Amino acid sequence: MKQSAISKSIIERYLSYRVEHQREYFLHPPYMMEKQLLNAVKEGRVEAAESVLKNINTLERAKLAEVPVRSLRNSLICICTLFTRAAIEAGVPPETAFNISDAHILEIERMETQEKLFELEYSMMRNFTETVRQARKQEHRYSHAIHMAVTYIHENILQVVTLESLAKHVYLNPSYLSHLFKKETGVSVTDYINKKRIEESIYFLLHTNIPISEIALLFHFCNQSYYTSLFKKYMGLTPKEFREQNQY
């Protein structure tokens, strides 16, 4: 009987505590509002997404940590994950979406005040939504075969992609694919792949301490010298200069 009484007392205290703190601990955006926000991101509608986010931010947030700034950081990381998934579902190459996500999460961890975090939340939303908008424009600009080819390049940017492997993926003759690709994109397959690799390598220059020689190998450039020459061709600076000028 004594054990039963103790158990009942503990349960009552727990339920009382939960009722007392439920507004503080269990508040999350209404499902329909969250769905509206993610749909706006998926459709590339920046103004609509911003409007819904403003409405959500008039509500109290769930408490995800004892320290308010840490709680808000955790909340933004959750939102970033949702934005990333929405962008991928909308057609943004996963590698691109994850790179954007990683960069924003690093920024979230750097922010020291709630004001800066709220500013970053809107910037993050606009970045993902604009990326989706650009991806949707690109999808309509290219033929189905070239859209497939471009998507394959983006999704396999850390792998070896050749004209032959690309042609096999889109079920076209390599020679015909080469002609069609340059006609629609304005550049050769090789130039497109190289430029995309250079663009994606920027993330590693800005957000890691990986040596430039290793970044070159990661993106399958034959050596650091070739990587450096291509980087300067597309970005106007060497990788070393770019890293030094953009360090925080």
PDB file of C-alpha atoms in Angstrom:
ATOM      1  CA  MET A   1       0.000   0.000   0.000  1.00  0.00           C
ATOM      2  CA  LYS A   2       2.818   2.346   0.872  1.00  0.00           C
ATOM      3  CA  GLN A   3       4.513   1.755  -2.514  1.00  0.00           C
ATOM      4  CA  SER A   4       1.207   2.377  -4.272  1.00  0.00           C
ATOM      5  CA  ALA A   5       0.721   5.656  -2.394  1.00  0.00           C
ATOM      6  CA  ILE A   6       4.225   6.810  -3.303  1.00  0.00           C
ATOM      7  CA  SER A   7       3.676   5.957  -6.956  1.00  0.00           C
ATOM      8  CA  LYS A   8       0.392   7.838  -7.004  1.00  0.00           C
ATOM      9  CA  SER A   9       2.061  10.842  -5.409  1.00  0.00           C
ATOM     10  CA  ILE A  10       4.835  10.855  -8.007  1.00  0.00           C
ATOM     11  CA  ILE A  11       2.325  10.595 -10.845  1.00  0.00           C
ATOM     12  CA  GLU A  12       0.238  13.431  -9.446  1.00  0.00           C
ATOM     13  CA  ARG A  13       3.301  15.647  -9.072  1.00  0.00           C
ATOM     14  CA  TYR A  14       4.392  14.825 -12.624  1.00  0.00           C
ATOM     15  CA  LEU A  15       0.967  15.609 -14.082  1.00  0.00           C
ATOM     16  CA  SER A  16       0.761  18.813 -12.088  1.00  0.00           C
ATOM     17  CA  TYR A  17       4.222  19.853 -13.288  1.00  0.00           C
ATOM     18  CA  ARG A  18       3.358  19.047 -16.896  1.00  0.00           C
ATOM     19  CA  VAL A  19       0.147  21.088 -16.793  1.00  0.00           C
ATOM     20  CA  GLU A  20       1.978  23.966 -15.141  1.00  0.00           C
ATOM     21  CA  HIS A  21       4.755  23.991 -17.750  1.00  0.00           C
ATOM     22  CA  GLN A  22       2.978  22.775 -20.872  1.00  0.00           C
ATOM     23  CA  ARG A  23       2.870  26.234 -22.459  1.00  0.00           C
ATOM     24  CA  GLU A  24       6.589  26.615 -21.847  1.00  0.00           C
ATOM     25  CA  TYR A  25       7.699  23.178 -22.996  1.00  0.00           C
ATOM     26  CA  PHE A  26       5.213  21.887 -25.534  1.00  0.00           C
ATOM     27  CA  LEU A  27       4.419  24.806 -27.833  1.00  0.00           C
ATOM     28  CA  HIS A  28       5.179  24.202 -31.498  1.00  0.00           C
ATOM     29  CA  PRO A  29       3.908  25.954 -34.641  1.00  0.00           C
ATOM     30  CA  PRO A  30       0.443  24.721 -35.664  1.00  0.00           C
ATOM     31  CA  TYR A  31       0.792  21.953 -38.233  1.00  0.00           C
ATOM     32  CA  MET A  32      -1.132  23.831 -40.927  1.00  0.00           C
ATOM     33  CA  MET A  33       1.063  26.923 -40.577  1.00  0.00           C
ATOM     34  CA  GLU A  34       4.206  24.815 -40.789  1.00  0.00           C
ATOM     35  CA  LYS A  35       2.786  23.087 -43.868  1.00  0.00           C
ATOM     36  CA  GLN A  36       2.007  26.464 -45.483  1.00  0.00           C
ATOM     37  CA  LEU A  37       5.567  27.622 -44.840  1.00  0.00           C
ATOM     38  CA  LEU A  38       7.146  24.504 -46.328  1.00  0.00           C
ATOM     39  CA  ASN A  39       4.808  24.596 -49.347  1.00  0.00           C
ATOM     40  CA  ALA A  40       5.830  28.200 -50.015  1.00  0.00           C
ATOM     41  CA  VAL A  41       9.502  27.171 -49.842  1.00  0.00           C
ATOM     42  CA  LYS A  42       8.872  24.217 -52.192  1.00  0.00           C
ATOM     43  CA  GLU A  43       7.175  26.518 -54.691  1.00  0.00           C
ATOM     44  CA  GLY A  44       9.903  29.162 -54.535  1.00  0.00           C
ATOM     45  CA  ARG A  45       7.511  31.855 -53.261  1.00  0.00           C
ATOM     46  CA  VAL A  46       9.733  34.066 -51.107  1.00  0.00           C
ATOM     47  CA  GLU A  47       7.137  36.666 -50.090  1.00  0.00           C
ATOM     48  CA  ALA A  48       4.571  34.016 -49.137  1.00  0.00           C
ATOM     49  CA  ALA A  49       7.137  32.100 -47.078  1.00  0.00           C
ATOM     50  CA  GLU A  50       8.195  35.284 -45.288  1.00  0.00           C
ATOM     51  CA  SER A  51       4.579  36.156 -44.487  1.00  0.00           C
ATOM     52  CA  VAL A  52       3.876  32.736 -42.959  1.00  0.00           C
ATOM     53  CA  LEU A  53       7.133  32.795 -40.995  1.00  0.00           C
ATOM     54  CA  LYS A  54       6.204  36.190 -39.539  1.00  0.00           C
ATOM     55  CA  ASN A  55       2.867  34.768 -38.410  1.00  0.00           C
ATOM     56  CA  ILE A  56       4.586  31.773 -36.827  1.00  0.00           C
ATOM     57  CA  ASN A  57       6.978  34.074 -34.993  1.00  0.00           C
ATOM     58  CA  THR A  58       4.114  35.894 -33.303  1.00  0.00           C
ATOM     59  CA  LEU A  59       3.556  32.661 -31.359  1.00  0.00           C
ATOM     60  CA  GLU A  60       5.587  31.351 -28.456  1.00  0.00           C
ATOM     61  CA  ARG A  61       8.290  28.838 -29.274  1.00  0.00           C
ATOM     62  CA  ALA A  62       8.852  25.445 -27.725  1.00  0.00           C
ATOM     63  CA  LYS A  63      11.545  25.415 -25.060  1.00  0.00           C
ATOM     64  CA  LEU A  64      14.321  23.181 -26.408  1.00  0.00           C
ATOM     65  CA  ALA A  65      17.009  24.075 -23.856  1.00  0.00           C
ATOM     66  CA  GLU A  66      17.302  25.854 -20.525  1.00  0.00           C
ATOM     67  CA  VAL A  67      19.325  28.771 -21.948  1.00  0.00           C
ATOM     68  CA  PRO A  68      17.115  30.904 -24.275  1.00  0.00           C
ATOM     69  CA  VAL A  69      19.794  31.437 -26.951  1.00  0.00           C
ATOM     70  CA  ARG A  70      20.593  27.708 -27.010  1.00  0.00           C
ATOM     71  CA  SER A  71      16.890  26.920 -27.248  1.00  0.00           C
ATOM     72  CA  LEU A  72      16.496  29.266 -30.219  1.00  0.00           C
ATOM     73  CA  ARG A  73      19.583  27.801 -31.895  1.00  0.00           C
ATOM     74  CA  ASN A  74      18.081  24.319 -31.554  1.00  0.00           C
ATOM     75  CA  SER A  75      14.791  25.562 -32.980  1.00  0.00           C
ATOM     76  CA  LEU A  76      16.527  27.086 -36.018  1.00  0.00           C
ATOM     77  CA  ILE A  77      18.502  23.897 -36.638  1.00  0.00           C
ATOM     78  CA  CYS A  78      15.195  21.982 -36.715  1.00  0.00           C
ATOM     79  CA  ILE A  79      13.744  24.520 -39.159  1.00  0.00           C
ATOM     80  CA  CYS A  80      16.878  24.323 -41.303  1.00  0.00           C
ATOM     81  CA  THR A  81      16.403  20.552 -41.534  1.00  0.00           C
ATOM     82  CA  LEU A  82      12.799  21.034 -42.686  1.00  0.00           C
ATOM     83  CA  PHE A  83      13.854  23.646 -45.259  1.00  0.00           C
ATOM     84  CA  THR A  84      16.555  21.302 -46.562  1.00  0.00           C
ATOM     85  CA  ARG A  85      14.086  18.457 -47.027  1.00  0.00           C
ATOM     86  CA  ALA A  86      11.568  20.784 -48.703  1.00  0.00           C
ATOM     87  CA  ALA A  87      14.217  22.084 -51.115  1.00  0.00           C
ATOM     88  CA  ILE A  88      15.286  18.565 -52.115  1.00  0.00           C
ATOM     89  CA  GLU A  89      11.670  17.516 -52.641  1.00  0.00           C
ATOM     90  CA  ALA A  90      11.242  20.589 -54.857  1.00  0.00           C
ATOM     91  CA  GLY A  91      14.094  19.475 -57.116  1.00  0.00           C
ATOM     92  CA  VAL A  92      17.177  21.156 -55.654  1.00  0.00           C
ATOM     93  CA  PRO A  93      20.152  18.756 -55.927  1.00  0.00           C
ATOM     94  CA  PRO A  94      20.720  17.132 -52.516  1.00  0.00           C
ATOM     95  CA  GLU A  95      24.403  18.119 -52.489  1.00  0.00           C
ATOM     96  CA  THR A  96      23.441  21.769 -53.001  1.00  0.00           C
ATOM     97  CA  ALA A  97      20.717  21.675 -50.351  1.00  0.00           C
ATOM     98  CA  PHE A  98      22.977  20.001 -47.792  1.00  0.00           C
ATOM     99  CA  ASN A  99      25.779  22.496 -48.446  1.00  0.00           C
ATOM    100  CA  ILE A 100      23.362  25.371 -47.816  1.00  0.00           C
ATOM    101  CA  SER A 101      22.138  23.611 -44.686  1.00  0.00           C
ATOM    102  CA  ASP A 102      25.650  23.029 -43.334  1.00  0.00           C
ATOM    103  CA  ALA A 103      26.632  26.646 -43.933  1.00  0.00           C
ATOM    104  CA  HIS A 104      23.544  27.929 -42.116  1.00  0.00           C
ATOM    105  CA  ILE A 105      24.001  25.579 -39.161  1.00  0.00           C
ATOM    106  CA  LEU A 106      27.543  26.883 -38.740  1.00  0.00           C
ATOM    107  CA  GLU A 107      26.140  30.421 -38.801  1.00  0.00           C
ATOM    108  CA  ILE A 108      23.479  29.473 -36.249  1.00  0.00           C
ATOM    109  CA  GLU A 109      26.163  28.257 -33.867  1.00  0.00           C
ATOM    110  CA  ARG A 110      28.131  31.500 -34.306  1.00  0.00           C
ATOM    111  CA  MET A 111      25.226  33.788 -33.390  1.00  0.00           C
ATOM    112  CA  GLU A 112      25.369  35.021 -29.788  1.00  0.00           C
ATOM    113  CA  THR A 113      22.048  36.872 -29.451  1.00  0.00           C
ATOM    114  CA  GLN A 114      18.398  36.082 -30.086  1.00  0.00           C
ATOM    115  CA  GLU A 115      18.098  39.164 -32.303  1.00  0.00           C
ATOM    116  CA  LYS A 116      20.843  37.912 -34.618  1.00  0.00           C
ATOM    117  CA  LEU A 117      19.296  34.443 -34.671  1.00  0.00           C
ATOM    118  CA  PHE A 118      15.894  35.799 -35.706  1.00  0.00           C
ATOM    119  CA  GLU A 119      17.571  37.760 -38.523  1.00  0.00           C
ATOM    120  CA  LEU A 120      19.373  34.613 -39.619  1.00  0.00           C
ATOM    121  CA  GLU A 121      16.116  32.645 -39.638  1.00  0.00           C
ATOM    122  CA  TYR A 122      14.642  34.965 -42.279  1.00  0.00           C
ATOM    123  CA  SER A 123      17.879  34.967 -44.265  1.00  0.00           C
ATOM    124  CA  MET A 124      17.909  31.162 -44.178  1.00  0.00           C
ATOM    125  CA  MET A 125      14.304  30.976 -45.361  1.00  0.00           C
ATOM    126  CA  ARG A 126      14.990  33.378 -48.241  1.00  0.00           C
ATOM    127  CA  ASN A 127      18.137  31.491 -49.248  1.00  0.00           C
ATOM    128  CA  PHE A 128      16.401  28.112 -49.470  1.00  0.00           C
ATOM    129  CA  THR A 129      13.319  29.536 -51.189  1.00  0.00           C
ATOM    130  CA  GLU A 130      15.352  31.476 -53.756  1.00  0.00           C
ATOM    131  CA  THR A 131      17.440  28.367 -54.466  1.00  0.00           C
ATOM    132  CA  VAL A 132      14.226  26.446 -55.153  1.00  0.00           C
ATOM    133  CA  ARG A 133      12.979  29.244 -57.401  1.00  0.00           C
ATOM    134  CA  GLN A 134      16.172  29.171 -59.450  1.00  0.00           C
ATOM    135  CA  ALA A 135      16.057  25.367 -59.677  1.00  0.00           C
ATOM    136  CA  ARG A 136      12.473  25.497 -60.964  1.00  0.00           C
ATOM    137  CA  LYS A 137      13.442  28.081 -63.596  1.00  0.00           C
ATOM    138  CA  GLN A 138      16.315  25.873 -64.726  1.00  0.00           C
ATOM    139  CA  GLU A 139      14.039  22.843 -64.939  1.00  0.00           C
ATOM    140  CA  HIS A 140      11.788  24.637 -67.411  1.00  0.00           C
ATOM    141  CA  ARG A 141      14.727  26.038 -69.399  1.00  0.00           C
ATOM    142  CA  TYR A 142      16.262  22.696 -70.390  1.00  0.00           C
ATOM    143  CA  SER A 143      14.940  19.701 -72.278  1.00  0.00           C
ATOM    144  CA  HIS A 144      14.193  16.598 -70.239  1.00  0.00           C
ATOM    145  CA  ALA A 145      17.481  14.915 -71.195  1.00  0.00           C
ATOM    146  CA  ILE A 146      19.636  17.925 -70.304  1.00  0.00           C
ATOM    147  CA  HIS A 147      17.732  18.490 -67.083  1.00  0.00           C
ATOM    148  CA  MET A 148      18.469  14.855 -66.176  1.00  0.00           C
ATOM    149  CA  ALA A 149      22.129  15.354 -67.074  1.00  0.00           C
ATOM    150  CA  VAL A 150      22.490  18.537 -65.018  1.00  0.00           C
ATOM    151  CA  THR A 151      20.755  16.935 -62.033  1.00  0.00           C
ATOM    152  CA  TYR A 152      23.036  13.902 -62.284  1.00  0.00           C
ATOM    153  CA  ILE A 153      26.125  16.136 -62.300  1.00  0.00           C
ATOM    154  CA  HIS A 154      24.915  18.049 -59.243  1.00  0.00           C
ATOM    155  CA  GLU A 155      24.050  14.907 -57.298  1.00  0.00           C
ATOM    156  CA  ASN A 156      27.365  13.224 -58.110  1.00  0.00           C
ATOM    157  CA  ILE A 157      29.689  16.205 -57.922  1.00  0.00           C
ATOM    158  CA  LEU A 158      32.083  14.331 -55.597  1.00  0.00           C
ATOM    159  CA  GLN A 159      32.222  11.367 -57.976  1.00  0.00           C
ATOM    160  CA  VAL A 160      33.991  10.919 -61.309  1.00  0.00           C
ATOM    161  CA  VAL A 161      31.502  12.001 -63.991  1.00  0.00           C
ATOM    162  CA  THR A 162      32.463  11.584 -67.644  1.00  0.00           C
ATOM    163  CA  LEU A 163      30.635  12.299 -70.881  1.00  0.00           C
ATOM    164  CA  GLU A 164      30.253   8.551 -71.357  1.00  0.00           C
ATOM    165  CA  SER A 165      28.767   7.907 -67.909  1.00  0.00           C
ATOM    166  CA  LEU A 166      26.471  10.901 -68.331  1.00  0.00           C
ATOM    167  CA  ALA A 167      25.307   9.703 -71.760  1.00  0.00           C
ATOM    168  CA  LYS A 168      24.567   6.273 -70.326  1.00  0.00           C
ATOM    169  CA  HIS A 169      22.486   7.842 -67.560  1.00  0.00           C
ATOM    170  CA  VAL A 170      20.313   9.860 -69.970  1.00  0.00           C
ATOM    171  CA  TYR A 171      20.175   7.141 -72.665  1.00  0.00           C
ATOM    172  CA  LEU A 172      21.803   9.231 -75.400  1.00  0.00           C
ATOM    173  CA  ASN A 173      24.785   8.796 -77.680  1.00  0.00           C
ATOM    174  CA  PRO A 174      27.805  10.635 -76.139  1.00  0.00           C
ATOM    175  CA  SER A 175      28.398  12.677 -79.281  1.00  0.00           C
ATOM    176  CA  TYR A 176      24.760  13.754 -79.502  1.00  0.00           C
ATOM    177  CA  LEU A 177      24.619  14.544 -75.776  1.00  0.00           C
ATOM    178  CA  SER A 178      27.750  16.684 -76.090  1.00  0.00           C
ATOM    179  CA  HIS A 179      26.172  18.662 -78.936  1.00  0.00           C
ATOM    180  CA  LEU A 180      22.805  19.037 -77.180  1.00  0.00           C
ATOM    181  CA  PHE A 181      24.364  19.971 -73.829  1.00  0.00           C
ATOM    182  CA  LYS A 182      26.419  22.805 -75.303  1.00  0.00           C
ATOM    183  CA  LYS A 183      23.473  24.017 -77.372  1.00  0.00           C
ATOM    184  CA  GLU A 184      21.204  24.316 -74.315  1.00  0.00           C
ATOM    185  CA  THR A 185      23.653  25.364 -71.576  1.00  0.00           C
ATOM    186  CA  GLY A 186      26.137  27.328 -73.658  1.00  0.00           C
ATOM    187  CA  VAL A 187      29.128  25.369 -72.331  1.00  0.00           C
ATOM    188  CA  SER A 188      30.635  21.933 -72.836  1.00  0.00           C
ATOM    189  CA  VAL A 189      29.971  19.070 -70.425  1.00  0.00           C
ATOM    190  CA  THR A 190      33.549  19.283 -69.138  1.00  0.00           C
ATOM    191  CA  ASP A 191      33.368  23.043 -68.548  1.00  0.00           C
ATOM    192  CA  TYR A 192      30.035  22.693 -66.766  1.00  0.00           C
ATOM    193  CA  ILE A 193      31.361  19.964 -64.462  1.00  0.00           C
ATOM    194  CA  ASN A 194      34.547  21.895 -63.701  1.00  0.00           C
ATOM    195  CA  LYS A 195      32.667  25.105 -62.894  1.00  0.00           C
ATOM    196  CA  LYS A 196      30.235  23.246 -60.655  1.00  0.00           C
ATOM    197  CA  ARG A 197      33.105  21.551 -58.820  1.00  0.00           C
ATOM    198  CA  ILE A 198      34.787  24.909 -58.271  1.00  0.00           C
ATOM    199  CA  GLU A 199      31.541  26.394 -56.907  1.00  0.00           C
ATOM    200  CA  GLU A 200      30.988  23.470 -54.548  1.00  0.00           C
ATOM    201  CA  SER A 201      34.606  23.533 -53.359  1.00  0.00           C
ATOM    202  CA  ILE A 202      34.030  27.028 -51.956  1.00  0.00           C
ATOM    203  CA  TYR A 203      32.167  25.514 -49.018  1.00  0.00           C
ATOM    204  CA  PHE A 204      35.288  23.597 -47.963  1.00  0.00           C
ATOM    205  CA  LEU A 205      37.472  26.679 -48.326  1.00  0.00           C
ATOM    206  CA  LEU A 206      35.201  28.784 -46.138  1.00  0.00           C
ATOM    207  CA  HIS A 207      34.001  26.339 -43.519  1.00  0.00           C
ATOM    208  CA  THR A 208      36.828  23.837 -43.025  1.00  0.00           C
ATOM    209  CA  ASN A 209      40.575  23.814 -42.487  1.00  0.00           C
ATOM    210  CA  ILE A 210      41.130  21.094 -45.074  1.00  0.00           C
ATOM    211  CA  PRO A 211      44.334  21.812 -47.051  1.00  0.00           C
ATOM    212  CA  ILE A 212      43.760  23.113 -50.564  1.00  0.00           C
ATOM    213  CA  SER A 213      45.644  20.138 -52.005  1.00  0.00           C
ATOM    214  CA  GLU A 214      43.136  17.768 -50.369  1.00  0.00           C
ATOM    215  CA  ILE A 215      40.155  19.803 -51.593  1.00  0.00           C
ATOM    216  CA  ALA A 216      41.561  19.485 -55.116  1.00  0.00           C
ATOM    217  CA  LEU A 217      41.724  15.699 -54.757  1.00  0.00           C
ATOM    218  CA  LEU A 218      38.258  15.558 -53.189  1.00  0.00           C
ATOM    219  CA  PHE A 219      36.785  17.082 -56.356  1.00  0.00           C
ATOM    220  CA  HIS A 220      38.904  14.872 -58.634  1.00  0.00           C
ATOM    221  CA  PHE A 221      41.188  17.561 -60.025  1.00  0.00           C
ATOM    222  CA  CYS A 222      44.438  15.935 -61.118  1.00  0.00           C
ATOM    223  CA  ASN A 223      46.542  18.198 -58.890  1.00  0.00           C
ATOM    224  CA  GLN A 224      46.467  21.403 -56.856  1.00  0.00           C
ATOM    225  CA  SER A 225      47.978  23.455 -59.670  1.00  0.00           C
ATOM    226  CA  TYR A 226      45.161  22.564 -62.079  1.00  0.00           C
ATOM    227  CA  TYR A 227      42.541  23.231 -59.397  1.00  0.00           C
ATOM    228  CA  THR A 228      44.134  26.611 -58.678  1.00  0.00           C
ATOM    229  CA  SER A 229      44.193  27.632 -62.338  1.00  0.00           C
ATOM    230  CA  LEU A 230      40.524  26.687 -62.840  1.00  0.00           C
ATOM    231  CA  PHE A 231      39.494  28.375 -59.593  1.00  0.00           C
ATOM    232  CA  LYS A 232      41.151  31.611 -60.686  1.00  0.00           C
ATOM    233  CA  LYS A 233      39.530  31.317 -64.120  1.00  0.00           C
ATOM    234  CA  TYR A 234      36.020  31.146 -62.654  1.00  0.00           C
ATOM    235  CA  MET A 235      36.389  33.138 -59.412  1.00  0.00           C
ATOM    236  CA  GLY A 236      39.094  35.682 -60.256  1.00  0.00           C
ATOM    237  CA  LEU A 237      41.210  34.643 -57.251  1.00  0.00           C
ATOM    238  CA  THR A 238      43.299  31.650 -56.286  1.00  0.00           C
ATOM    239  CA  PRO A 239      41.794  29.304 -53.647  1.00  0.00           C
ATOM    240  CA  LYS A 240      44.334  30.594 -51.103  1.00  0.00           C
ATOM    241  CA  GLU A 241      43.443  34.228 -51.810  1.00  0.00           C
ATOM    242  CA  PHE A 242      39.726  33.442 -51.690  1.00  0.00           C
ATOM    243  CA  ARG A 243      40.045  31.658 -48.337  1.00  0.00           C
ATOM    244  CA  GLU A 244      42.115  34.475 -46.814  1.00  0.00           C
ATOM    245  CA  GLN A 245      39.763  37.233 -48.001  1.00  0.00           C
ATOM    246  CA  ASN A 246      36.634  35.486 -46.724  1.00  0.00           C
ATOM    247  CA  GLN A 247      37.783  34.237 -43.339  1.00  0.00           C
ATOM    248  CA  TYR A 248      35.640  35.246 -40.358  1.00  0.00           C
TER     249      TYR A 248
END
